[in-house]
Short mmCIF file of C-alpha atoms in Angstrom, two decimals:
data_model
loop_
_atom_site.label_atom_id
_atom_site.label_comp_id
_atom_site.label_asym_id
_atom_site.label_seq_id
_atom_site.Cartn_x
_atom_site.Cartn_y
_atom_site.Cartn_z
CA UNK A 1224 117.59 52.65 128.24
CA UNK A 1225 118.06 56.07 126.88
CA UNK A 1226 119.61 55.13 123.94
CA UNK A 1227 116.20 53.22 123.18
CA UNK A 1228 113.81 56.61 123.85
CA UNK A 1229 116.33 58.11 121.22
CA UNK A 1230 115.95 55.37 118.78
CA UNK A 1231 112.38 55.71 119.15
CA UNK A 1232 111.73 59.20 118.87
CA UNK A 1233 113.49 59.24 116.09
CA UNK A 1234 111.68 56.57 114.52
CA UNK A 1235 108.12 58.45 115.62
CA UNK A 1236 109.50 61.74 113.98
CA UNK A 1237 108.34 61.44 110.92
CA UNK A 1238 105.12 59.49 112.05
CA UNK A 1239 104.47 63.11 114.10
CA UNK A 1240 104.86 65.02 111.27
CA UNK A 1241 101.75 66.93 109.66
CA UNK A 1242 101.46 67.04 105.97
CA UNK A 1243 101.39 70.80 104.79
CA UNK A 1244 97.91 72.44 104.04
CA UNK A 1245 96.79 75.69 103.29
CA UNK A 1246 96.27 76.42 106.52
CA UNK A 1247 99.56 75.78 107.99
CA UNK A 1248 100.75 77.20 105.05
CA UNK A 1249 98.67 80.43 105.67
CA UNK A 1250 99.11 80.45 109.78
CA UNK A 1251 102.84 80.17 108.68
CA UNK A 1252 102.36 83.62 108.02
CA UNK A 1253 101.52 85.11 111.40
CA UNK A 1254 104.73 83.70 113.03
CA UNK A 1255 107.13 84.73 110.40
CA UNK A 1256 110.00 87.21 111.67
CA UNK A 1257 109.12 89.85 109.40
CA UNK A 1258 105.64 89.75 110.04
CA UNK A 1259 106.37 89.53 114.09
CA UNK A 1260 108.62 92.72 113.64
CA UNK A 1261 106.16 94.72 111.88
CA UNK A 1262 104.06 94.26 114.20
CA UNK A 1263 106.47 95.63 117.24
CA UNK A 1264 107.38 98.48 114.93
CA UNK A 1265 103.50 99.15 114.62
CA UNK A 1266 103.49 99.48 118.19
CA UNK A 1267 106.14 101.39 118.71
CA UNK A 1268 104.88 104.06 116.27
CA UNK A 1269 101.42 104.05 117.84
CA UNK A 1270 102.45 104.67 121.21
CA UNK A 1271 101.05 108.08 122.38
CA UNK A 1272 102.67 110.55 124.69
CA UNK A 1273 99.68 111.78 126.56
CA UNK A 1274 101.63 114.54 128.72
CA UNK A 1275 100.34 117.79 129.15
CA UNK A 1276 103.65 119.50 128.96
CA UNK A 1277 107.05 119.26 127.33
CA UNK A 1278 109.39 118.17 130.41
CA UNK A 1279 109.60 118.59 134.16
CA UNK A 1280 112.78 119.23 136.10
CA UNK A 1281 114.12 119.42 139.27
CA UNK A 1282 116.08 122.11 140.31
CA UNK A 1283 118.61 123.07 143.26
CA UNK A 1284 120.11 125.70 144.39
CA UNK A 1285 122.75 125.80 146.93
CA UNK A 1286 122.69 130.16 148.56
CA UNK A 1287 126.81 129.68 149.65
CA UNK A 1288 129.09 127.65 150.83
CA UNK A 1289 127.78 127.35 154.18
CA UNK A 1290 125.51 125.09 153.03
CA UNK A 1291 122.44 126.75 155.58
CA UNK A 1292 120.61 127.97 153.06
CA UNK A 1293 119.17 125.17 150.09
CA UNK A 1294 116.50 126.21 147.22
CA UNK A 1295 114.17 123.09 145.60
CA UNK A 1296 112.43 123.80 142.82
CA UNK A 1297 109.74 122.19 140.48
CA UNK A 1298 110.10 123.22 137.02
CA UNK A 1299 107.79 122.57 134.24
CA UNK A 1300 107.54 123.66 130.38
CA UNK A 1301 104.22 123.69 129.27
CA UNK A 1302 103.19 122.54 125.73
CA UNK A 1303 102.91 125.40 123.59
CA UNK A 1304 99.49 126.89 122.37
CA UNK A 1305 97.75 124.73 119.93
CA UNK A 1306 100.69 121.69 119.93
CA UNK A 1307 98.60 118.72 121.79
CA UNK A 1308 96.25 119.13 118.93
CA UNK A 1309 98.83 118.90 116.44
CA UNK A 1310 100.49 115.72 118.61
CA UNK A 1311 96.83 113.97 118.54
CA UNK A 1312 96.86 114.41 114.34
CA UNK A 1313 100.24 113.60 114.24
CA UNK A 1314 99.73 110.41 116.33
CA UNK A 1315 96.38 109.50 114.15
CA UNK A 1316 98.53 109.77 110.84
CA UNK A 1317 101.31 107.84 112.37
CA UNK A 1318 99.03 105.41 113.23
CA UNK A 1319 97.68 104.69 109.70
CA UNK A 1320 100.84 104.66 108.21
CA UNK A 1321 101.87 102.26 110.49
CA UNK A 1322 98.98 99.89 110.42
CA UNK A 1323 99.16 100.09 106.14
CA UNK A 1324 102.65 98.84 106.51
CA UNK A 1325 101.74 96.33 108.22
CA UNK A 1326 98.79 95.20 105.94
CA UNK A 1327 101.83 95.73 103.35
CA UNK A 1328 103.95 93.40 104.95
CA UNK A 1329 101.81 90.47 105.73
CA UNK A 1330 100.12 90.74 101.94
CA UNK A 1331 103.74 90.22 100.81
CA UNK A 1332 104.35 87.28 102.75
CA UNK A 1333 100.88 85.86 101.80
CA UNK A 1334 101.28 86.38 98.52
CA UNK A 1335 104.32 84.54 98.00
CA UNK A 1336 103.23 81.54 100.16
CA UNK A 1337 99.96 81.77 97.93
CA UNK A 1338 101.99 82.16 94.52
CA UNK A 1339 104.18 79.03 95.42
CA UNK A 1340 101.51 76.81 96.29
CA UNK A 1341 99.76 77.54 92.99
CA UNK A 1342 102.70 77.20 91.32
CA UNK A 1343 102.82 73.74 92.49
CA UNK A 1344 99.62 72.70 91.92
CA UNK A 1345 99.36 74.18 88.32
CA UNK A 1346 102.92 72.80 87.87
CA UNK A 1347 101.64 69.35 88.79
CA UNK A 1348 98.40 69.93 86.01
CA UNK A 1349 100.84 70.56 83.59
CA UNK A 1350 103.05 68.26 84.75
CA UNK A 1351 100.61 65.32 84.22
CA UNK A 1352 99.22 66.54 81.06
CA UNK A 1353 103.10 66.48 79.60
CA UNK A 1354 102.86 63.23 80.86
CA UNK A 1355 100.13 62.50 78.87
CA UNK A 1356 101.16 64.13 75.61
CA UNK A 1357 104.39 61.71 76.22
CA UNK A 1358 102.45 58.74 76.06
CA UNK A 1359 100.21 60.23 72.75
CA UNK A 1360 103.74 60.79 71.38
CA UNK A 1361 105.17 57.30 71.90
CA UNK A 1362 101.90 55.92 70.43
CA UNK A 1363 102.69 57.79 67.37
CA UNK A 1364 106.26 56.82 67.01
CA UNK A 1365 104.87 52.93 67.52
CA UNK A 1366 102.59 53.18 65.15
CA UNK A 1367 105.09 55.05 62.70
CA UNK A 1368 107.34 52.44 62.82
CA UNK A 1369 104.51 49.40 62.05
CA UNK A 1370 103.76 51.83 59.37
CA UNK A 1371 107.72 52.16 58.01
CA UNK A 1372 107.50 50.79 54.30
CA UNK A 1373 103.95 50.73 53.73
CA UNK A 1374 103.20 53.18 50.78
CA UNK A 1375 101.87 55.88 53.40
CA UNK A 1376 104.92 56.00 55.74
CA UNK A 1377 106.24 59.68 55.61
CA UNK A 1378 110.04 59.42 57.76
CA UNK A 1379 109.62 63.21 58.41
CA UNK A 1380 106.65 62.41 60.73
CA UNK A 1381 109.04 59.58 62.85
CA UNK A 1382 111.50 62.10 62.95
CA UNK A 1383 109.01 64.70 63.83
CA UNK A 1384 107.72 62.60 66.26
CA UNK A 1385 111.15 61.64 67.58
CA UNK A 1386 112.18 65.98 68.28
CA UNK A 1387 108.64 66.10 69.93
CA UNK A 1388 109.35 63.34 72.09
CA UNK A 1389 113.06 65.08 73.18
CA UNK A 1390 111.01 67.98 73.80
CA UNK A 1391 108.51 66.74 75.68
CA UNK A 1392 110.88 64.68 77.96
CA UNK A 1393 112.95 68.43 78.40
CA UNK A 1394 109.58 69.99 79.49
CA UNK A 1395 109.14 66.85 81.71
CA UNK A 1396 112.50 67.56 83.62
CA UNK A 1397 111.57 71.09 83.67
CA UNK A 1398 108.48 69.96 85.57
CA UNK A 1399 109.93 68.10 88.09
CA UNK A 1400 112.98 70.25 88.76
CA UNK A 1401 109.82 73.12 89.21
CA UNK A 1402 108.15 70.79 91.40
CA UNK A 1403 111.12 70.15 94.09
CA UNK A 1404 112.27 73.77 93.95
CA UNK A 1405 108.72 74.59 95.03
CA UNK A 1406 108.94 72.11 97.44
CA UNK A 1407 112.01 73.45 98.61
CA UNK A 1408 110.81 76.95 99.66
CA UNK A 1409 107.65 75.80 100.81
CA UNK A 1410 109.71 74.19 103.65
CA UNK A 1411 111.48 77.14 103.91
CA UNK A 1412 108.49 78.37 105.74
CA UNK A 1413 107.16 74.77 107.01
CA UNK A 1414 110.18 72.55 107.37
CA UNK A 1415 108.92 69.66 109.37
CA UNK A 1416 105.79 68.80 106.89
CA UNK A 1417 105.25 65.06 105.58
CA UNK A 1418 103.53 65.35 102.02
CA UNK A 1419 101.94 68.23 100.61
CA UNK A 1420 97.45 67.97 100.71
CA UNK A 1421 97.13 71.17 98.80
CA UNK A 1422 93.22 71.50 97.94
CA UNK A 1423 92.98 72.76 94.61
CA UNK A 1424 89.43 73.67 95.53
CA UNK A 1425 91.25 76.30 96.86
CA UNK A 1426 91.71 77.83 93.82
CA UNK A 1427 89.10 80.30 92.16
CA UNK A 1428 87.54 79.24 88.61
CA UNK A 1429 88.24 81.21 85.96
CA UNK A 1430 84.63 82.47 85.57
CA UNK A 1431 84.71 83.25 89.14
CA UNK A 1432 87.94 85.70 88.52
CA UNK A 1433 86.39 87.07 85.38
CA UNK A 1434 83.39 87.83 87.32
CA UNK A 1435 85.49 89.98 90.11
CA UNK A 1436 87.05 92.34 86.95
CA UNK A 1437 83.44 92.53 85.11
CA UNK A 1438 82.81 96.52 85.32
CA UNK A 1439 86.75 97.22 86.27
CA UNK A 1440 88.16 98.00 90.04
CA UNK A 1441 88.15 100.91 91.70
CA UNK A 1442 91.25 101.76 93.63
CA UNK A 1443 90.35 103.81 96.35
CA UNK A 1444 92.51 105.21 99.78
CA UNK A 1445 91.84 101.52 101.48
CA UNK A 1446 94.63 100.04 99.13
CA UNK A 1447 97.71 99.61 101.73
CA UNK A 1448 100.33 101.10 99.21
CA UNK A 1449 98.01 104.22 99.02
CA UNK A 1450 97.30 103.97 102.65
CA UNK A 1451 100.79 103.92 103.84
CA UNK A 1452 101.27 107.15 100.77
CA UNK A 1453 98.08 109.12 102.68
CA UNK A 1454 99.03 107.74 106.19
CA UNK A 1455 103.14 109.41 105.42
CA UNK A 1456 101.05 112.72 103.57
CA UNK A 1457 99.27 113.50 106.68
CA UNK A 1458 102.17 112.65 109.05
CA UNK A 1459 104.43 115.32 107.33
CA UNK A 1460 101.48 117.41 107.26
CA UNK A 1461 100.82 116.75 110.65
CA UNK A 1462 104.93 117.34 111.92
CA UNK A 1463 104.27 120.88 110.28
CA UNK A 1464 101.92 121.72 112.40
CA UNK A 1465 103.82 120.46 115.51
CA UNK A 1466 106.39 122.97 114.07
CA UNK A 1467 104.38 125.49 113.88
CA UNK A 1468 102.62 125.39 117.31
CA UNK A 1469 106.20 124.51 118.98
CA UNK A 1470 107.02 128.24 117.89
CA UNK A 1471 103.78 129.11 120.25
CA UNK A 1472 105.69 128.39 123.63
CA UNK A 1473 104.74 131.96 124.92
CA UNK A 1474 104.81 130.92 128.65
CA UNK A 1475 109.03 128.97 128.78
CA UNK A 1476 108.06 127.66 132.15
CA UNK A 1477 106.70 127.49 135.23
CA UNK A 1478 107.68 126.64 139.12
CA UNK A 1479 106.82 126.16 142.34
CA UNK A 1480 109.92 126.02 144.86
CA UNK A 1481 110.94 125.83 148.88
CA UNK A 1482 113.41 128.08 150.60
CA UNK A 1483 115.35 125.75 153.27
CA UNK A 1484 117.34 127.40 156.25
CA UNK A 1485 119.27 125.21 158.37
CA UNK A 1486 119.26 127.12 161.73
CA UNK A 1487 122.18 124.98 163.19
CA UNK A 1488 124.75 126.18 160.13
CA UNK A 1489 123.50 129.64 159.98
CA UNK A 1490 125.51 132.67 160.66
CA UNK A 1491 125.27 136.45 159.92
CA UNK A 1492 127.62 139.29 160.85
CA UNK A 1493 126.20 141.27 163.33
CA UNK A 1494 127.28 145.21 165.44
CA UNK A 1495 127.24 144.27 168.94
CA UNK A 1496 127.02 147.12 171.70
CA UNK A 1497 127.57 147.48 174.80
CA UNK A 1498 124.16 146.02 175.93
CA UNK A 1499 124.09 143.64 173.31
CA UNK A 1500 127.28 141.64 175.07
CA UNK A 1501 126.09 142.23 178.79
CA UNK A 1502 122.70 140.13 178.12
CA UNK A 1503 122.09 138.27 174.58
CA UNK A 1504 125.80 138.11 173.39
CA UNK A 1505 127.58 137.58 176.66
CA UNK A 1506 130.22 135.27 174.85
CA UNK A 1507 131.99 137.87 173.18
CA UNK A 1508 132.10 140.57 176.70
CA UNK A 1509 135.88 139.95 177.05
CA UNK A 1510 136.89 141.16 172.99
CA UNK A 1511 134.16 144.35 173.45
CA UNK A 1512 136.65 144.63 176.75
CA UNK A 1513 139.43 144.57 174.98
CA UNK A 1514 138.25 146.38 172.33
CA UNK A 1515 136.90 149.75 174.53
CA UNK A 1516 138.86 149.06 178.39
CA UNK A 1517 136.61 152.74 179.39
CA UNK A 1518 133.38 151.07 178.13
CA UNK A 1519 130.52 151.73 180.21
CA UNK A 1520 126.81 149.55 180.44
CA UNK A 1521 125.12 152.06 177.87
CA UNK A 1522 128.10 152.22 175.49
CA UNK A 1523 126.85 152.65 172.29
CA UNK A 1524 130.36 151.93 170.13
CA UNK A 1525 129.73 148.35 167.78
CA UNK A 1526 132.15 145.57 167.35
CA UNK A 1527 131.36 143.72 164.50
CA UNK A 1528 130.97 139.78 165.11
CA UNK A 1529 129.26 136.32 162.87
CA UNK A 1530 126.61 135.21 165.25
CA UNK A 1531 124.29 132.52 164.94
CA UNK A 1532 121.46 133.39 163.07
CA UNK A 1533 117.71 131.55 163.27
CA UNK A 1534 114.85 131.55 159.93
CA UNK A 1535 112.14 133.80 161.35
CA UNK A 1536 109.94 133.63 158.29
CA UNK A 1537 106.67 132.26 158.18
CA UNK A 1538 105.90 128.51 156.54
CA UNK A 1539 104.05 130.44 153.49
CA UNK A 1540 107.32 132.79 152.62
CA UNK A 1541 108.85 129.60 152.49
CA UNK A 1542 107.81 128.93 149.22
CA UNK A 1543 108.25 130.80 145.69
CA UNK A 1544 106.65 130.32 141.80
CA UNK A 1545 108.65 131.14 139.06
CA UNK A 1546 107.24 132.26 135.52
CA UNK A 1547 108.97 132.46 132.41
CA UNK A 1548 107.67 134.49 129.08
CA UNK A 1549 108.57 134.43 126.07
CA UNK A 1550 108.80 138.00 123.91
CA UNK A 1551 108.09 137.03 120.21
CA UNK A 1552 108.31 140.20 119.25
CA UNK A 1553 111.65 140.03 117.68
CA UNK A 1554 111.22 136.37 116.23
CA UNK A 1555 110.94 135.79 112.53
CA UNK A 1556 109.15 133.11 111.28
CA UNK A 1557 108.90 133.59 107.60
CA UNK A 1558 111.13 131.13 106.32
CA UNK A 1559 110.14 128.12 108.89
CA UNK A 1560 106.29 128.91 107.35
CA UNK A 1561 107.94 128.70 103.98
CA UNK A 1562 109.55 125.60 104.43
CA UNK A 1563 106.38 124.18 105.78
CA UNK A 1564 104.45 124.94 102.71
CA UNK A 1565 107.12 123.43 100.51
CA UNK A 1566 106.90 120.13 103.00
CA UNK A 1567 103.06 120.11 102.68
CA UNK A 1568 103.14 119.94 98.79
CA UNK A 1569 105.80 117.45 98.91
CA UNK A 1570 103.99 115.19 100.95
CA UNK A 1571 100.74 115.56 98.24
CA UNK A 1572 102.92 115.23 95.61
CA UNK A 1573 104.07 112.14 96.71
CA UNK A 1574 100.54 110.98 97.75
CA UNK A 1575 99.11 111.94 94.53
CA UNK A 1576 102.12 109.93 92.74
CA UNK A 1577 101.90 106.69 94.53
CA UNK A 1578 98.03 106.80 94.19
CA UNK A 1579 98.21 107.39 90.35
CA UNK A 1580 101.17 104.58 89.92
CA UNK A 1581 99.21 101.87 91.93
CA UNK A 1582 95.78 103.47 89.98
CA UNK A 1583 97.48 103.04 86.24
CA UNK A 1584 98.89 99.52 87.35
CA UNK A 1585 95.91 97.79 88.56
CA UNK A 1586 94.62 98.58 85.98
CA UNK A 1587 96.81 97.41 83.58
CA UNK A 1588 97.10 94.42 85.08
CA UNK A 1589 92.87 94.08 84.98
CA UNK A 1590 93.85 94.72 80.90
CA UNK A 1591 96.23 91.45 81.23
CA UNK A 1592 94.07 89.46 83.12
CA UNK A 1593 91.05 90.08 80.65
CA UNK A 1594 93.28 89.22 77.96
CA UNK A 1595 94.16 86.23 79.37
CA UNK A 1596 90.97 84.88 79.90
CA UNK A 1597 89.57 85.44 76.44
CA UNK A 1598 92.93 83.42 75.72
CA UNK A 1599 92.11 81.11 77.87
CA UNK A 1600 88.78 80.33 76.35
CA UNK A 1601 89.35 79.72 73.38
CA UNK A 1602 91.63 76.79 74.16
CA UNK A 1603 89.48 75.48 76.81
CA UNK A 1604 86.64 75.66 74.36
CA UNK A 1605 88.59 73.21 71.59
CA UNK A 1606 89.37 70.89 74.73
CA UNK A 1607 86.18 70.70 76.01
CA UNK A 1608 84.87 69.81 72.19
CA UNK A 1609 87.42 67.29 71.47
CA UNK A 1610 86.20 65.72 74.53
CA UNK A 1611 83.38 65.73 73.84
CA UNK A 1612 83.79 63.72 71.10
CA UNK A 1613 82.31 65.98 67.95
CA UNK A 1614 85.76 66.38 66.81
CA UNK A 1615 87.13 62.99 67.35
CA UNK A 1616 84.29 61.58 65.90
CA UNK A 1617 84.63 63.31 62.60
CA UNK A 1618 87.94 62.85 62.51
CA UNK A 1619 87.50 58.87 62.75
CA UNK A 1620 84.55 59.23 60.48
CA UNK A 1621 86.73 61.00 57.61
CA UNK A 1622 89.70 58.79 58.48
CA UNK A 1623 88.32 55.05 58.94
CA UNK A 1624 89.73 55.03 61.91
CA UNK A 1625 93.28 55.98 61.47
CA UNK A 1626 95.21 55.22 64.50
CA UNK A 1627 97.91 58.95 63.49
CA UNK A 1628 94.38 61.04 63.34
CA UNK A 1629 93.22 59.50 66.21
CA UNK A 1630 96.04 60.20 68.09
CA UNK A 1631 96.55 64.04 66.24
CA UNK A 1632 92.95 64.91 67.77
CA UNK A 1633 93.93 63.41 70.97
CA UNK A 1634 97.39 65.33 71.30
CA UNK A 1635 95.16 68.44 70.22
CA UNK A 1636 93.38 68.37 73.02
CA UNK A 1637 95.90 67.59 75.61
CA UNK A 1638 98.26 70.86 73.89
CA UNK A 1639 95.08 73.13 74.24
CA UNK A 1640 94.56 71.56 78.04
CA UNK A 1641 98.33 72.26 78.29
CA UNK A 1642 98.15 76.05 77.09
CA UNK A 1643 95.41 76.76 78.97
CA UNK A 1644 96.88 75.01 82.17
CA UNK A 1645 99.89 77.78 81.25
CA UNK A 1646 97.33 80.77 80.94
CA UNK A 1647 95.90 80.27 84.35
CA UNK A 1648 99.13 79.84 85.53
CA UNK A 1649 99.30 83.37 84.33
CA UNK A 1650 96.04 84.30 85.30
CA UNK A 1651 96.30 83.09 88.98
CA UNK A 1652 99.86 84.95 89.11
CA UNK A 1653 98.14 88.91 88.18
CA UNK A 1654 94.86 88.23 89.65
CA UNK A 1655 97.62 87.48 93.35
CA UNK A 1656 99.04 90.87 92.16
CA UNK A 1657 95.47 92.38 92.27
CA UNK A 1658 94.96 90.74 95.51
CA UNK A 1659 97.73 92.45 97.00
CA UNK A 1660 97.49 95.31 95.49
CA UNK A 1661 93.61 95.81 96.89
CA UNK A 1662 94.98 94.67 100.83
CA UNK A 1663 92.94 91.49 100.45
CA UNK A 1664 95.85 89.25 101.38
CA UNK A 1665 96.31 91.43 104.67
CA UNK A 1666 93.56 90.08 106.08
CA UNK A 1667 94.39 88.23 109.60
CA UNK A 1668 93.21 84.88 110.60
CA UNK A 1669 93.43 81.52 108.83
CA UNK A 1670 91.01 82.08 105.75
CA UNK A 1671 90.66 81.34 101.84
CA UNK A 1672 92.06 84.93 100.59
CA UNK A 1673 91.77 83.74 97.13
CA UNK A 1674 87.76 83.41 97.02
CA UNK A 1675 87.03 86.69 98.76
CA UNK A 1676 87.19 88.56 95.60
CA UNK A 1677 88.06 92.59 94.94
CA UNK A 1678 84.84 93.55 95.30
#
């Protein structure tokens, strides 16, 4: 009976299976390991210590070995002057640096789930326009060879035809080897998905991107690389300061502590008289005897004896404070506020760096994107015309409907379809970049990134 729930879970596997969307693909994302241990390390370095002082201690004291007499004390080092400021900046800075390296992170991830899926889907558009172009080809080399010995056959065109066709059928391999490694490491991230239902109305036109770059992009602070550049400038800034004010611990510590006496463990020598053994200190009558044999009841001569002892202090003299100064008269500082100076302008050096590198390669890459697209025009333009049919008709009009021109107008369009397929390949690729580079991929939640523009 088991064996039979095996068999058919097995057989329902597949049946269970989802096929992969951009969703999944995109909520993929938010369980990813990386992503999952960015976010504990954002955590972690946003936790605040809200203390009011440094550390607190304990402290004993044992007064001898008779163990009577036991000191407790409750010792605590302040903060120094000025340092829980510096701790709350600190914290702040640490906290945007943390949450830009996060934004960091998941825009990586996102963008390469985002640049594989458009890979496949372009790769499928030119896939099926190769496909195309194959068949325009093997109409050529049919008709070439019902044309082989009329007075218009030209061999160089079959064997023109006959490379094209070899290269064609290479490009188609390419395709489909593209195709399944795509597949491939899209289940890398999804490995239990049935098909792939990738809307390419998904995708942004290619007016719609050229809109985004009309007037350029302004890179500004919000950009997670320059984020995480400001968010590590003000954190060494900030650590400076903590430096700085640490050096202010003018008052080490302070304490509050309790004097314990154990009456039944304590003893003190003591000079016993004569009275002293005939009433209080009877005990010890026979060795002042011995001692002085002629003593009389008012002797005055001592023997010296450890008698019991009792705590006669009151419950307030019980307890002490302690305070520790600090004399910072003899400190130098000079070189620590030297090397904190030198730290500062590192830290906006660096700043200043990363913010000019992302600055000079946006854009650049708004310069290749631009470029692109005027590319991109001009052989969508031809396609759209040959389609239209003012080419093709003039071309049958001047040819009497020659089957080669025909076909040479057709194959003209598919080619431009085909280079312009491979130009938004291109296009999609930089304008991800972009993406990425502006945090726009960062964004949480299961949502269209693409669409959402720079703006």
């Amino acid at each position: 009976m088991k064996k039979c729930g095996y068999v058919f879970l097995l057989l329902a596997a597949p049946l269970l299976a989802a096929p992969l969307t951009w969703e999944t693909l995109i909520k993929s994302a938010d369980d990813d390991l990386r992503y999952q241990s960015s976010k504990k390390r954002t955590n972690i370095a946003t936790s605040r210590n809200t203390k009011l002082w440094d550390k607190m201690e304990l402290r004993y004291k044992l007064d001898g070995f008779s163990f009577a007499s036991h000191d407790f004390e409750l010792r605590m080092t302040p903060k120094a002057f000025g340092e829980g400021s510096a701790d709350r900046a600190h914290y702040e800075a640490q906290m945007v640096y943390a949450n830009a390296q996060l934004a960091e992170d998941r825009g990586i991830l996102l963008y390469d789930r985002y640049e594989r899926a458009i890979h496949y889907l372009m790769r499928q558009r030119i896939n099926r326009l190769n496909k195309e172009l194959y068949q325009v080809n093997s109409d050529r080399i049919e008709v070439l060879h019902m044309k082989a010995g009329s007075a218009t056959f030209n061999p160089q065109d079959l064997m023109s035809a006959l490379e094209k066709e070899a290269t064609i059928r290479a490009a188609l391999i390419s395709d489909s080897n593209s195709l399944q490694n795509s597949e491939k490491k899209l289940r890398r991230w999804i490995p239990d998905f049935d098909g792939i239902e990738l809307d390419s109305s998904w995708l942004p036109s290619m007016e719609e991107i050229e809109s985004q770059l009309s007037g350029g992009i302004e890179v500004n602070d919000n950009y997670p690389q320059i984020a995480m550049a400001k968010g590590k400038m003000e954190s060494e800034k900030a650590r400076a300061k903590q430096d700085v004010a640490s050096r202010r611990d003018y008052i080490t510590h302070i304490g509050i502590g309790y004097s314990m006496k154990i009456e039944s463990l304590m003893e003190k020598y003591k000079d016993l008289d004569a009275g002293d053994v005939a009433y209080e200190y009877n005990e010890y009558m026979d060795d002042y005897l011995e001692k002085y044999p002629d003593a009389t009841a008012d002797d005055s001569r001592t023997i010296r004896k450890l008698v019991a002892d009792k705590d006669s202090r009151k419950t307030s003299d019980k307890f002490y404070a302690t305070l520790g100064i600090k004399l910072p008269f003899f400190d130098s500082n000079k070189d620590n506020d030297l090397r904190n100076q030198v730290a500062d302008l590192d830290a906006e050096g660096d700043y200043m760096a990363k913010a000019r590198d992302v600055n000079v390669k946006v854009n650049r890459l708004v310069e290749q994107v631009n470029g692109y697209l005027a590319q991109w025009k001009v052989q969508k333009d031809f396609a759209d015309k040959v389609k239209a049919g003012n080419i093709f008709e003039q071309f049958a009009k001047d040819a009497g409907s020659d089957p080669l021109l025909l076909l040479r107008a057709r194959e003209s369009a598919l080619e431009s379809e085909l280079n312009a397929a491979k130009l938004a390949t291109t296009i999609y690729d930089l304008y991800l970049e972009l993406l990425q580079y502006a945090g726009k991929l960062s964004k949480e939640g299961v949502q269209n990134h693409l669409v959402g523009g720079l703006k």
